[in-house]
mmCIF file of C-alpha atoms in Angstrom:
data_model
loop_
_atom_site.group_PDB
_atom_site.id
_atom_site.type_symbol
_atom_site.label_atom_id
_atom_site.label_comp_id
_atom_site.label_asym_id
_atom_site.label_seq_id
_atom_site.Cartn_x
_atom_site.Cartn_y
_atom_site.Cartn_z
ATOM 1 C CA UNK A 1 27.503 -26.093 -36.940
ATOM 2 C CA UNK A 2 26.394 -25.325 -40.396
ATOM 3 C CA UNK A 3 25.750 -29.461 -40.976
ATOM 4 C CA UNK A 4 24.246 -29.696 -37.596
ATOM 5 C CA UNK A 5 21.693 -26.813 -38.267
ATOM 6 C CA UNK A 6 20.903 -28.385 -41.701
ATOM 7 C CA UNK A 7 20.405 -31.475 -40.204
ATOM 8 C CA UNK A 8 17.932 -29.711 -37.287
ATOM 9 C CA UNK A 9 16.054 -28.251 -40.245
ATOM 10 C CA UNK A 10 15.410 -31.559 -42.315
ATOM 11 C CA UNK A 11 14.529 -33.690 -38.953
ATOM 12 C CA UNK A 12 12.194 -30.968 -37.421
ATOM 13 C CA UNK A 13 10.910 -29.162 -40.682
ATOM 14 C CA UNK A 14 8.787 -25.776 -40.607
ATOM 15 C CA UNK A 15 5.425 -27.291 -40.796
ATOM 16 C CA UNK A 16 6.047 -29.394 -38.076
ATOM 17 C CA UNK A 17 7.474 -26.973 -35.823
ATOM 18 C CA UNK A 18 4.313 -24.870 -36.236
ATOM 19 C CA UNK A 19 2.264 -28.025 -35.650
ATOM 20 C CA UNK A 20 4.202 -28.503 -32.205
ATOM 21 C CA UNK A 21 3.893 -24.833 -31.345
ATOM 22 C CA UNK A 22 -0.569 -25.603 -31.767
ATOM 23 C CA UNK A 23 0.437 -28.295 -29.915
ATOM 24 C CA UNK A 24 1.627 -26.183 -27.179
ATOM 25 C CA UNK A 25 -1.358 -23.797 -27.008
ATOM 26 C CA UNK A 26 -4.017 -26.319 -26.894
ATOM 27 C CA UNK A 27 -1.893 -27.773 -23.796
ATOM 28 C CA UNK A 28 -2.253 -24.351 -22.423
ATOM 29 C CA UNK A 29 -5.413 -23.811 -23.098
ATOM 30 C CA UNK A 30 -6.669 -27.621 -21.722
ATOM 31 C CA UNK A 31 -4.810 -26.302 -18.360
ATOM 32 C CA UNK A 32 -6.600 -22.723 -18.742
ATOM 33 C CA UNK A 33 -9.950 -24.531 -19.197
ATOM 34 C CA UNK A 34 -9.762 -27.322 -16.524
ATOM 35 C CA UNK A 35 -8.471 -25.424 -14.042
ATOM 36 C CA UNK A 36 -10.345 -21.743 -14.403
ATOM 37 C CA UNK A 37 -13.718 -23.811 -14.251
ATOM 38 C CA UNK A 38 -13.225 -26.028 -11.311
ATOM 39 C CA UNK A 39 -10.637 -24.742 -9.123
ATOM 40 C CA UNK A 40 -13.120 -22.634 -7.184
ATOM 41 C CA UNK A 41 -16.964 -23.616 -7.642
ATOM 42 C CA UNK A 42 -19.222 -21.271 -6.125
ATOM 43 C CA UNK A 43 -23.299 -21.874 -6.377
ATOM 44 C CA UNK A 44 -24.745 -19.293 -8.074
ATOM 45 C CA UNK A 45 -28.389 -18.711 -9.087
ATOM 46 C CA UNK A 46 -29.110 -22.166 -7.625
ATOM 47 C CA UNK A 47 -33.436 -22.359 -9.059
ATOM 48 C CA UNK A 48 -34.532 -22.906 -5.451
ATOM 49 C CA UNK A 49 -38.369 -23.266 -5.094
ATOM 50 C CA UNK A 50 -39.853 -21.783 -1.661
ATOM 51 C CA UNK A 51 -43.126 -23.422 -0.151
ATOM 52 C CA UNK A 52 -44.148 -21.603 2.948
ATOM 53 C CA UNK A 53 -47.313 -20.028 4.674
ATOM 54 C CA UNK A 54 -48.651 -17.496 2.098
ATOM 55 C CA UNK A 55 -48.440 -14.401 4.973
ATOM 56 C CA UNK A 56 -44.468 -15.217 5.061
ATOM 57 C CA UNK A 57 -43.591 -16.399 1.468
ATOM 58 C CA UNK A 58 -42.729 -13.842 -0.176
ATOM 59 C CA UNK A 59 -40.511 -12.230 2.661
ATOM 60 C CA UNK A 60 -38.794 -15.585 2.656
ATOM 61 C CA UNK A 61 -38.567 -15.592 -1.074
ATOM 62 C CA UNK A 62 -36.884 -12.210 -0.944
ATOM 63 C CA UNK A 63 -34.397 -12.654 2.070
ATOM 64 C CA UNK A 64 -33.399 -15.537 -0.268
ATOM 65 C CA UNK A 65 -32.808 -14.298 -3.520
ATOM 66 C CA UNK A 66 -30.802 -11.284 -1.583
ATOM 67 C CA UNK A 67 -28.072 -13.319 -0.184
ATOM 68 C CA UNK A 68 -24.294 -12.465 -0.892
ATOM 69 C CA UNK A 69 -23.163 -13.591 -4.114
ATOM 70 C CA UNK A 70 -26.751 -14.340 -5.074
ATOM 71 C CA UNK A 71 -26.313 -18.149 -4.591
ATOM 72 C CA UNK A 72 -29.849 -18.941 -4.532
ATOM 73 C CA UNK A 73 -32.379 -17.919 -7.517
ATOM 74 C CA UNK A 74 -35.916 -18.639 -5.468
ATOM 75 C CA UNK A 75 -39.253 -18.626 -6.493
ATOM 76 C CA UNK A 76 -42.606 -18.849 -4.807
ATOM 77 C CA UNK A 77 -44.407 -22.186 -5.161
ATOM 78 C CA UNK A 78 -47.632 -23.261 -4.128
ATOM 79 C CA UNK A 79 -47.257 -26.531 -2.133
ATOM 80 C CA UNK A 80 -44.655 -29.266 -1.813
ATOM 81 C CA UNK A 81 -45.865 -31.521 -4.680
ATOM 82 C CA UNK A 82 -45.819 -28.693 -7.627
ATOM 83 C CA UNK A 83 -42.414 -27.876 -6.929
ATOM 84 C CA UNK A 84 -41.569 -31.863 -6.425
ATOM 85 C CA UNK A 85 -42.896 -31.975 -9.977
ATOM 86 C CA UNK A 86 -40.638 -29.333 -11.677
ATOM 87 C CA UNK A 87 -37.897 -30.059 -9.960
ATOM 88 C CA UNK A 88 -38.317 -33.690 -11.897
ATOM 89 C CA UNK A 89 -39.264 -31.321 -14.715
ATOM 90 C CA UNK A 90 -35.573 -29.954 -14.628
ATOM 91 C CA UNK A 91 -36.905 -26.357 -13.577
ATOM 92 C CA UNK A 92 -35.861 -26.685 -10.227
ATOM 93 C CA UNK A 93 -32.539 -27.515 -8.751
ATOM 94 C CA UNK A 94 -34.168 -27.903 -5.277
ATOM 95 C CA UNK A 95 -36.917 -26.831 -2.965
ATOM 96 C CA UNK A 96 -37.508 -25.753 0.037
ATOM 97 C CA UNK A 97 -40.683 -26.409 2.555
ATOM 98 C CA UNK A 98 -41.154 -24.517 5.531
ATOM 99 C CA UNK A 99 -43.222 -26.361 8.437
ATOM 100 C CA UNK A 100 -45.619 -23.576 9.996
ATOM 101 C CA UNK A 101 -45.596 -25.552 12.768
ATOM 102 C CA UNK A 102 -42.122 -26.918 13.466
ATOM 103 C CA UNK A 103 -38.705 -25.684 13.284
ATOM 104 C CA UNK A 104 -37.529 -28.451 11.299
ATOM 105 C CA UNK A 105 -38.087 -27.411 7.413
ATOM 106 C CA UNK A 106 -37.488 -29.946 4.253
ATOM 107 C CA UNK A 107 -35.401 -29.580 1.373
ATOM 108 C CA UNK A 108 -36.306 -31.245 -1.899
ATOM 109 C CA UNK A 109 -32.737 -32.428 -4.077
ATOM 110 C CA UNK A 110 -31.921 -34.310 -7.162
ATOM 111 C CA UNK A 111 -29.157 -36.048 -6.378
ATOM 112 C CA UNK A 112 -29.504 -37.594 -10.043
ATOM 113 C CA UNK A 113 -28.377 -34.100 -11.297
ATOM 114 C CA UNK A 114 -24.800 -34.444 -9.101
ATOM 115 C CA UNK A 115 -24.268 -34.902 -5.868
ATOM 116 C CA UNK A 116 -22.064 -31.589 -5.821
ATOM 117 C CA UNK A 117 -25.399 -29.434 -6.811
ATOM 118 C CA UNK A 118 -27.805 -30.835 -4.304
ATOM 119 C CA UNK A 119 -24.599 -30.759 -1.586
ATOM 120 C CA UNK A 120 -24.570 -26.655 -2.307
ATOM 121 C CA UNK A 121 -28.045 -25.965 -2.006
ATOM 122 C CA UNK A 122 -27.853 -27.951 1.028
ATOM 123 C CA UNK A 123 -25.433 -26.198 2.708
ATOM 124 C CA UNK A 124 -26.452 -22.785 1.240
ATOM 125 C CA UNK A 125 -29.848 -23.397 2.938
ATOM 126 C CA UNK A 126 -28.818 -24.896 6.035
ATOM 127 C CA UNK A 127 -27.558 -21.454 6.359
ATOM 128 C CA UNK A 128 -29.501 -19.632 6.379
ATOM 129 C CA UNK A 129 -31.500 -21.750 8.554
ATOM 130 C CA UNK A 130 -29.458 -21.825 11.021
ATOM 131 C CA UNK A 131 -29.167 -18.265 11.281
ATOM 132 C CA UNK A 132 -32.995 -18.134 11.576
ATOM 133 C CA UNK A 133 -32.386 -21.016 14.574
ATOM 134 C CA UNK A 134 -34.103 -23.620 11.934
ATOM 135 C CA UNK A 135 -33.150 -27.171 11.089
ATOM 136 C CA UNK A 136 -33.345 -28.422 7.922
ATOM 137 C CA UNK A 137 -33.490 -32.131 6.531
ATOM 138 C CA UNK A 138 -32.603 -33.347 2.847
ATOM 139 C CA UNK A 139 -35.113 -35.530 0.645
ATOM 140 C CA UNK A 140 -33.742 -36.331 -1.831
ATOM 141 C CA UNK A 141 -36.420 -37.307 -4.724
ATOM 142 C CA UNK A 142 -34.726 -37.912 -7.924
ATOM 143 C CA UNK A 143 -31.512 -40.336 -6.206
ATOM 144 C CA UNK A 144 -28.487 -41.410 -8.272
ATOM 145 C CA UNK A 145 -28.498 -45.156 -8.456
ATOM 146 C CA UNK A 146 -26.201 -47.139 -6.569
ATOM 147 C CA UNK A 147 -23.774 -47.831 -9.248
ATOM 148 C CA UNK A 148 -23.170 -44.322 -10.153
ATOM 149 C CA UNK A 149 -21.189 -42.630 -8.258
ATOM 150 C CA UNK A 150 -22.170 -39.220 -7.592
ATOM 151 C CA UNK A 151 -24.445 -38.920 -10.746
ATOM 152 C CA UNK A 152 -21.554 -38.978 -12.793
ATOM 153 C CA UNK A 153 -21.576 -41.980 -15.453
ATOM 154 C CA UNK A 154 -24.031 -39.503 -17.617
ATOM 155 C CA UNK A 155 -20.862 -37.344 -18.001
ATOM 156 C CA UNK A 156 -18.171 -40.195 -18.386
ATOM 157 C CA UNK A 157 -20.326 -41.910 -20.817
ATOM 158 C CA UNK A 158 -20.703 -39.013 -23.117
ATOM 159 C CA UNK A 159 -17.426 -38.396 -22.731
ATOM 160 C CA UNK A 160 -16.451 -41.491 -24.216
ATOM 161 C CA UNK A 161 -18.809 -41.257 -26.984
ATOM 162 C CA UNK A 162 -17.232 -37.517 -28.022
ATOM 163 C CA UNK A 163 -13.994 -39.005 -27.835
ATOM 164 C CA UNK A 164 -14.732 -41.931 -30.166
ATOM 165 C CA UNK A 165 -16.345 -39.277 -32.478
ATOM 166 C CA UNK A 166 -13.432 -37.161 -33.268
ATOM 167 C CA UNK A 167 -10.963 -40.077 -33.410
ATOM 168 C CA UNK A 168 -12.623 -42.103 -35.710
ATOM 169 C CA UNK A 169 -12.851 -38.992 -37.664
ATOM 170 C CA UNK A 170 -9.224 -38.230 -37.148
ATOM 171 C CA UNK A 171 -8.027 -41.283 -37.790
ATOM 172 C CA UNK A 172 -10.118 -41.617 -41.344
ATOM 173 C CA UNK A 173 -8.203 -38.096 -42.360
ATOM 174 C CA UNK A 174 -4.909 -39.520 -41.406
ATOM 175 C CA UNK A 175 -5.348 -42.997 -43.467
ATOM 176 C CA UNK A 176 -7.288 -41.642 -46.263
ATOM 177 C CA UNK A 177 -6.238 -37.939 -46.611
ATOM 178 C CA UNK A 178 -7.961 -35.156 -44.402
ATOM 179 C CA UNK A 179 -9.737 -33.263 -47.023
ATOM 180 C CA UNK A 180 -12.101 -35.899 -48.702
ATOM 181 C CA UNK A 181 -11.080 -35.554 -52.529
ATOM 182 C CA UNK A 182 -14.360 -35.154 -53.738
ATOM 183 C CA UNK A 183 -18.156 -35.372 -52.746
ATOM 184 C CA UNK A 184 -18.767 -39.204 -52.928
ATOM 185 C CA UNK A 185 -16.202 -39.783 -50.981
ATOM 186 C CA UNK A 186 -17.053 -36.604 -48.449
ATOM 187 C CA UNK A 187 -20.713 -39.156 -48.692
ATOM 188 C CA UNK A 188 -18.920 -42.238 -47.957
ATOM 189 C CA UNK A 189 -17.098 -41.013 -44.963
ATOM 190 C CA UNK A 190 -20.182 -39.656 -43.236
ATOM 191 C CA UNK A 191 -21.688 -42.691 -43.801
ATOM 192 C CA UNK A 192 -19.149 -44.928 -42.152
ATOM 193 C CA UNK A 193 -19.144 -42.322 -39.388
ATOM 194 C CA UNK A 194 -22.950 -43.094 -39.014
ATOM 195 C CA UNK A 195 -22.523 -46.641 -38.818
ATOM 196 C CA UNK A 196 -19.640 -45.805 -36.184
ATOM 197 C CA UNK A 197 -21.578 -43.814 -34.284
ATOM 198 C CA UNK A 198 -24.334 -46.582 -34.342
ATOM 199 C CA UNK A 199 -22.126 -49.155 -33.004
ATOM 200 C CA UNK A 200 -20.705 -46.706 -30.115
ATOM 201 C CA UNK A 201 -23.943 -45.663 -29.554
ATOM 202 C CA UNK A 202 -25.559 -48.898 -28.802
ATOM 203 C CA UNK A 203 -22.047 -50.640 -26.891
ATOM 204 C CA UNK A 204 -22.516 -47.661 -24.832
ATOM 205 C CA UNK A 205 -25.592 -47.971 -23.576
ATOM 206 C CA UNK A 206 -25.378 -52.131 -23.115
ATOM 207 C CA UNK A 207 -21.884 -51.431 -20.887
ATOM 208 C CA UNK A 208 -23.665 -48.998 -18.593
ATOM 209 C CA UNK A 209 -26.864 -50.543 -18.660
ATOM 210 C CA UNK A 210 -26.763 -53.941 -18.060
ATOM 211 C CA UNK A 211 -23.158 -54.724 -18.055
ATOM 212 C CA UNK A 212 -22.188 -52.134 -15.179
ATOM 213 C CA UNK A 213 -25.809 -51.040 -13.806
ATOM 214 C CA UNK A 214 -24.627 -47.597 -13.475
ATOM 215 C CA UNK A 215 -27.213 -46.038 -15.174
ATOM 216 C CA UNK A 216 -31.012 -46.592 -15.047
ATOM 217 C CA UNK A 217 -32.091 -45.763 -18.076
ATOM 218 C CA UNK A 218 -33.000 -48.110 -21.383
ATOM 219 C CA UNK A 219 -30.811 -49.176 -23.740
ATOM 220 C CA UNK A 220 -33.057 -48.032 -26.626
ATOM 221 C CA UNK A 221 -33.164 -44.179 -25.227
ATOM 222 C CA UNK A 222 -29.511 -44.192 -24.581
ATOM 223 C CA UNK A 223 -28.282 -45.678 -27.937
ATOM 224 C CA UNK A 224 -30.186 -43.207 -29.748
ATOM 225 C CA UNK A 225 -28.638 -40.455 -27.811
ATOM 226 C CA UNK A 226 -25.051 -42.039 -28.211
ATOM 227 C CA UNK A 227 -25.738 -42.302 -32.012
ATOM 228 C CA UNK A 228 -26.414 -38.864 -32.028
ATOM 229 C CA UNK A 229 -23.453 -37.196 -29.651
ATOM 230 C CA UNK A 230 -20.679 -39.433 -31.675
ATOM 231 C CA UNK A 231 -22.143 -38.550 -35.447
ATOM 232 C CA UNK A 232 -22.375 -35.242 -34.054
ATOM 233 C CA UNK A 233 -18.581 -34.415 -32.626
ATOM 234 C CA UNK A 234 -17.712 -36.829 -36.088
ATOM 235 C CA UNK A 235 -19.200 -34.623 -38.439
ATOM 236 C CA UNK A 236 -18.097 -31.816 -36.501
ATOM 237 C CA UNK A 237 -14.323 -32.923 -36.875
ATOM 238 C CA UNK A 238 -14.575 -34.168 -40.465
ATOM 239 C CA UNK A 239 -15.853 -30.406 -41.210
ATOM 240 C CA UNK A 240 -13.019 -28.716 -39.282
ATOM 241 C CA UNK A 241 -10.823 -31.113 -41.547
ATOM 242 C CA UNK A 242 -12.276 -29.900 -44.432
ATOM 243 C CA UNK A 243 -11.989 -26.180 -43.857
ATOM 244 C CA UNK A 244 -8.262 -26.321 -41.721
ATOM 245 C CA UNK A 245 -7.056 -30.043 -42.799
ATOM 246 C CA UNK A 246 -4.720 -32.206 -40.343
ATOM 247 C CA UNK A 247 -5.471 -28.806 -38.050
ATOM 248 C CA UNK A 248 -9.249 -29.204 -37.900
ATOM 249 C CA UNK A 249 -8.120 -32.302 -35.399
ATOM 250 C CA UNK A 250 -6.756 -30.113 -32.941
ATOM 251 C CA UNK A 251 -9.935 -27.275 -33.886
ATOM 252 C CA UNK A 252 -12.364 -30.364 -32.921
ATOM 253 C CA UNK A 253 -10.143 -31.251 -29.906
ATOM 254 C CA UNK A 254 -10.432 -27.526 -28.227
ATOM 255 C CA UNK A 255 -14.108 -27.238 -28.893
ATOM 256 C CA UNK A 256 -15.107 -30.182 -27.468
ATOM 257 C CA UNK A 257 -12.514 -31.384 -24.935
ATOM 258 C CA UNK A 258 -10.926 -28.306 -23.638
ATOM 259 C CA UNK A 259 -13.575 -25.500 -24.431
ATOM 260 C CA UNK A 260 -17.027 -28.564 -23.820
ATOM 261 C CA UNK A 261 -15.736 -30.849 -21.094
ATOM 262 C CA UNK A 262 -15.433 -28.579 -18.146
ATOM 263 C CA UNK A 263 -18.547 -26.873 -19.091
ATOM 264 C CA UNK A 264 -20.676 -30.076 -19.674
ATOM 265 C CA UNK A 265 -22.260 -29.307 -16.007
ATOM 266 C CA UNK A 266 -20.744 -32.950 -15.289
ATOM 267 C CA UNK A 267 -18.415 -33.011 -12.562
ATOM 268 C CA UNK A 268 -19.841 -29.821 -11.245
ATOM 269 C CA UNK A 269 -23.540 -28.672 -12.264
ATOM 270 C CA UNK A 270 -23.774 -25.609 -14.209
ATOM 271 C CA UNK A 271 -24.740 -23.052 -11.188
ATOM 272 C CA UNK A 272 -21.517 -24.376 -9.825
ATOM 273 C CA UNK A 273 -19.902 -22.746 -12.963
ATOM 274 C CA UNK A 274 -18.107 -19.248 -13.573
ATOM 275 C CA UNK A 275 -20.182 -17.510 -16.022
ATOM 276 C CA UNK A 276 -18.207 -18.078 -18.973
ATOM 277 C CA UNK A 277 -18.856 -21.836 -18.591
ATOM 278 C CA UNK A 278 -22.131 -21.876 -17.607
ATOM 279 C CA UNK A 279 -22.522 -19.854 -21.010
ATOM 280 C CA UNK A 280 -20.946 -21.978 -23.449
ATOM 281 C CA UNK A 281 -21.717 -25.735 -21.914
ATOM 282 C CA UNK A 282 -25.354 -26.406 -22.972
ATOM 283 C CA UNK A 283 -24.274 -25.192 -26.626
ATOM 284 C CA UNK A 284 -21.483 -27.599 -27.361
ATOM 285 C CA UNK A 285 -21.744 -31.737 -27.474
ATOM 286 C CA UNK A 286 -20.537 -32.965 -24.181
ATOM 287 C CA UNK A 287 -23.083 -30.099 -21.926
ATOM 288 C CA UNK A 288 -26.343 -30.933 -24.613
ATOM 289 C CA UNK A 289 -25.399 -34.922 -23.909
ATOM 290 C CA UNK A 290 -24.797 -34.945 -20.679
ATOM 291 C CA UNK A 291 -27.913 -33.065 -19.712
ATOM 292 C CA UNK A 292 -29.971 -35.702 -22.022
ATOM 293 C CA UNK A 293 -28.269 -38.553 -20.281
ATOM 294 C CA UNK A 294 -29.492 -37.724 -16.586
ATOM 295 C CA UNK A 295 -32.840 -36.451 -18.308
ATOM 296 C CA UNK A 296 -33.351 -39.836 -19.719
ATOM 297 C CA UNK A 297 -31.742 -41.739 -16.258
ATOM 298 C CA UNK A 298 -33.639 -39.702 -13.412
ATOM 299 C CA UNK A 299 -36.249 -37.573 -14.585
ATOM 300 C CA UNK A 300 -38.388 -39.313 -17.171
ATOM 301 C CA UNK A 301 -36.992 -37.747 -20.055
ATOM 302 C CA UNK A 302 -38.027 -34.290 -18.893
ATOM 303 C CA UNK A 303 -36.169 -31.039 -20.669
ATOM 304 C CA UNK A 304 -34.701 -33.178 -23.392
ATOM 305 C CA UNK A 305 -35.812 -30.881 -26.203
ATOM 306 C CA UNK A 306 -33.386 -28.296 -26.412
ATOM 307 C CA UNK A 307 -30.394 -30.546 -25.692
ATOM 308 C CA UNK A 308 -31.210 -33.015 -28.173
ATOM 309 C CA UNK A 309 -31.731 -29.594 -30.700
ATOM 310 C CA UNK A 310 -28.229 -28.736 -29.952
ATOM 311 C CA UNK A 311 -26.937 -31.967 -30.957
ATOM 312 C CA UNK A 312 -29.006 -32.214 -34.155
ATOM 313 C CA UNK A 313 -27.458 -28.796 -34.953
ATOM 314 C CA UNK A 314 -23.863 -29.549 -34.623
ATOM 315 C CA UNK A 315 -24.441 -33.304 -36.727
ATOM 316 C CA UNK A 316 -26.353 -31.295 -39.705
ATOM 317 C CA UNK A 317 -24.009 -28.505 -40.067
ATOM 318 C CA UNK A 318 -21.260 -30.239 -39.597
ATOM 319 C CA UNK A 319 -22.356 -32.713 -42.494
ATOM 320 C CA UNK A 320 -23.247 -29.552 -44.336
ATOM 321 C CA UNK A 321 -19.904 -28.383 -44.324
ATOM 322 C CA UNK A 322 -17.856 -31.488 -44.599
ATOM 323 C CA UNK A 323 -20.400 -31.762 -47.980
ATOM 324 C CA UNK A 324 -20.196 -28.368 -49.132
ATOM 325 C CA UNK A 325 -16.075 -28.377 -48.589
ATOM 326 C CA UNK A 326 -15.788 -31.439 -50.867
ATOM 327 C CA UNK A 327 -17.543 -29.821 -53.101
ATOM 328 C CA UNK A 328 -15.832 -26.580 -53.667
ATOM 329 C CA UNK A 329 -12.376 -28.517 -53.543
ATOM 330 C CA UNK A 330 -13.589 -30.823 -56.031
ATOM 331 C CA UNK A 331 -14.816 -27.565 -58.636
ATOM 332 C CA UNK A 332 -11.236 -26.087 -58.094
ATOM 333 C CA UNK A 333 -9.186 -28.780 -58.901
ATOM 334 C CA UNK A 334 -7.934 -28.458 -62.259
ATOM 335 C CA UNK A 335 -9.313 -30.842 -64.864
ATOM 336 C CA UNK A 336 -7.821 -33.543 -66.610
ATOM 337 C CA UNK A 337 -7.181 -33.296 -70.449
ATOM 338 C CA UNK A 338 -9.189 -35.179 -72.872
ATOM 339 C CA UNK A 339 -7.434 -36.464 -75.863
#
C-alpha cells in the first residue's frame, strides 16, 4: 500500500491535484452560469414606446408600466416615426401605436436585436390587448436577414473571436512560459497577439459576410470590431497570466466564457436576463461585442459608443498589466554577476 500510495503521489502530484480541483469549480460554475441565466427568461423592463391619442396616453402609459413583474418599461412618444427612429437608435426595444379609430393597434420590433426580445414584447402586449378586446399586429422594422437565424450570428461570431483570443494567448504561455520573462518580450507577445487578432478579425468578417451572408454588415466595420474583441480577451488573458500564471487561463476562461457568455444579451436579449446578468453583460467582451455587431448589422451603427469603450478598456488595461507585470518580475529577478 505504502508503494502504491507513493506511486499515486508521483503520478498525480500536489500542484496538479489543486489544478484539477479549479478545474472542478469552473465546471461548476459554467453549469451555475448557463443554467441560472437561461433556464427561466422572463421580460423585464422591456423600453416599450407608447403612441396614442394625447387625451389617453398617458393612462395607457401608466396601465403599462404597472403590470405584474413590471415587464414593460413604457414611455410616451409623439407619433409613430420618432419612436421608429429610436428604436433604430437602440433606445427602444419596441413600440406600440394605438389606432383611434380601429381596434387593431401596431407594434414596432427589431427582430435584428433577437427574435426572442421582439417575441416577448409581442406577447406581453398582445396581452394586454386582448384583455382590452384589441388586436394587435407586428412590424417588424429592423428584420434579421435571411441567413441569420434568429439574429444570432452577432453572438456566435463574437464568440468565436473571444475564444481565439484567450487561446492564442494560452497557448503562447504554454510554449513560451506564462509569465513573459521580461518587458521586450511582454512587447513582443502583445504584438503577435495584435497581428492575431488582425487576422481573426478580418477572416471573421469575410466568413459571415460574403462567404455565409449571415450578416449584413461590411467587412471593413466588422474586422475592426473583431480586431478589437480578440486583442481585447488576448490582452486580458496574457495579464491574468502575468499576475496568476498557468491559472490566469482558467481566470480568463470564467470571465469571459462562464461569467460573459450568458450575459452577452445573445441568445436571450438583456431584459430577458435575471438582474445579475443583465448587470454584468454590457461590461465584459462578449455583451460590449455582441451589442456592436447587431449595431453595425441592423441599425446603422447606432449606440456603438459605449460598447466599443468597453472593449478599448479591457485591451488597454489588460496591455497595461501584462506590461507592468513583466516589468516588476524582471526588477526582482536577481542579477547576474559581473566578473
Amino acid at each position: 500500500m505504502s508503494s502504491f500510495a507513493r506511486e499515486v503521489r508521483t503520478a498525480v502530484t500536489g500542484h496538479a491535484a489543486l489544478l484539477v480541483t479549479g478545474v472542478l469549480l469552473l465546471q461548476l460554475a459554467f453549469i451555475a452560469s448557463y443554467v441560472g441565466a437561461f433556464h427561466r427568461p422572463v421580460p423585464t423592463d422591456v423600453r416599450l414606446g407608447v403612441v396614442a391619442p394625447q387625451q389617453t396616453r398617458a393612462a395607457l402609459v401608466e396601465r403599462l408600466g404597472a403590470l405584474p413583474g413590471r415587464p414593460l418599461d413604457p414611455s410616451a412618444e409623439e407619433d409613430a416615426e420618432r419612436a421608429a427612429r429610436r428604436i433604430r437608435a437602440r433606445e427602444l426595444d419596441a413600440a406600440l401605436v394605438v389606432d383611434p379609430r380601429g381596434t387593431t393597434d401596431t407594434l414596432l420590433v427589431a427582430g435584428g436585436a433577437g427574435a426572442s426580445l421582439a417575441q416577448a414584447a409581442e406577447a406581453v402586449v398582445g396581452r394586454v390587448e386582448a384583455g382590452q378586446h384589441r388586436s394587435v399586429r407586428t412590424d417588424d422594422i429592423a428584420p434579421a436577414a435571411a441567413g441569420d437565424a434568429r439574429g444570432l450570428t452577432s453572438f456566435y461570431l463574437v464568440v468565436g473571436w473571444c475564444v481565439g483570443g484567450y487561446l492564442c494567448a494560452a497557448i503562447i504561455a504554454i510554449s513560451a512560459g506564462a509569465r513573459p520573462a521580461n518587458l521586450r518580450r511582454a512587447v513582443i507577445r502583445l504584438g503577435a497577439l495584435a497581428v492575431y487578432a488582425a487576422a481573426a478579425g478580418l477572416l471573421g468578417a469575410v466568413v459571415t459576410g460574403p462567404v455565409l451572408d449571415a450578416l449584413p454588415a461590411g467587412i471593413a466595420p466588422l474586422w475592426g470590431l473583431g480586431t478589437l474583441v480578440v486583442f481585447a480577451v488576448a490582452a486580458l488573458t496574457l495579464a491574468l497570466q502575468g499576475l496568476a500564471g498557468i491559472v490566469g487561463i482558467g481566470l480568463a476562461i470564467a470571465i469571459v466564457v462562464v461569467l460573459g457568455n450568458p450575459g452577452a444579451g445573445g441568445a436571450y436579449p438583456y431584459p430577458l436576463l435575471p438582474p445579475f446578468w443583465r448587470t454584468i453583460g454590457p461590461a465584459l467582451p462578449p455583451g460590449a461585442g455582441t451589442w456592436s455587431a447587431r449595431s453595425l448589422a441592423y441599425f446603422d451603427g447606432n449606440a456603438l459608443t459605449g460598447p466599443l469603450l468597453v472593449l478599448s478598456a479591457w485591451a488597454v488595461a489588460g496591455a497595461l498589466v501584462a506590461l507592468g507585470c513583466a516589468v516588476f518580475r524582471e526588477r526582482k529577478r536577481p542579477k547576474s554577476p559581473v566578473s
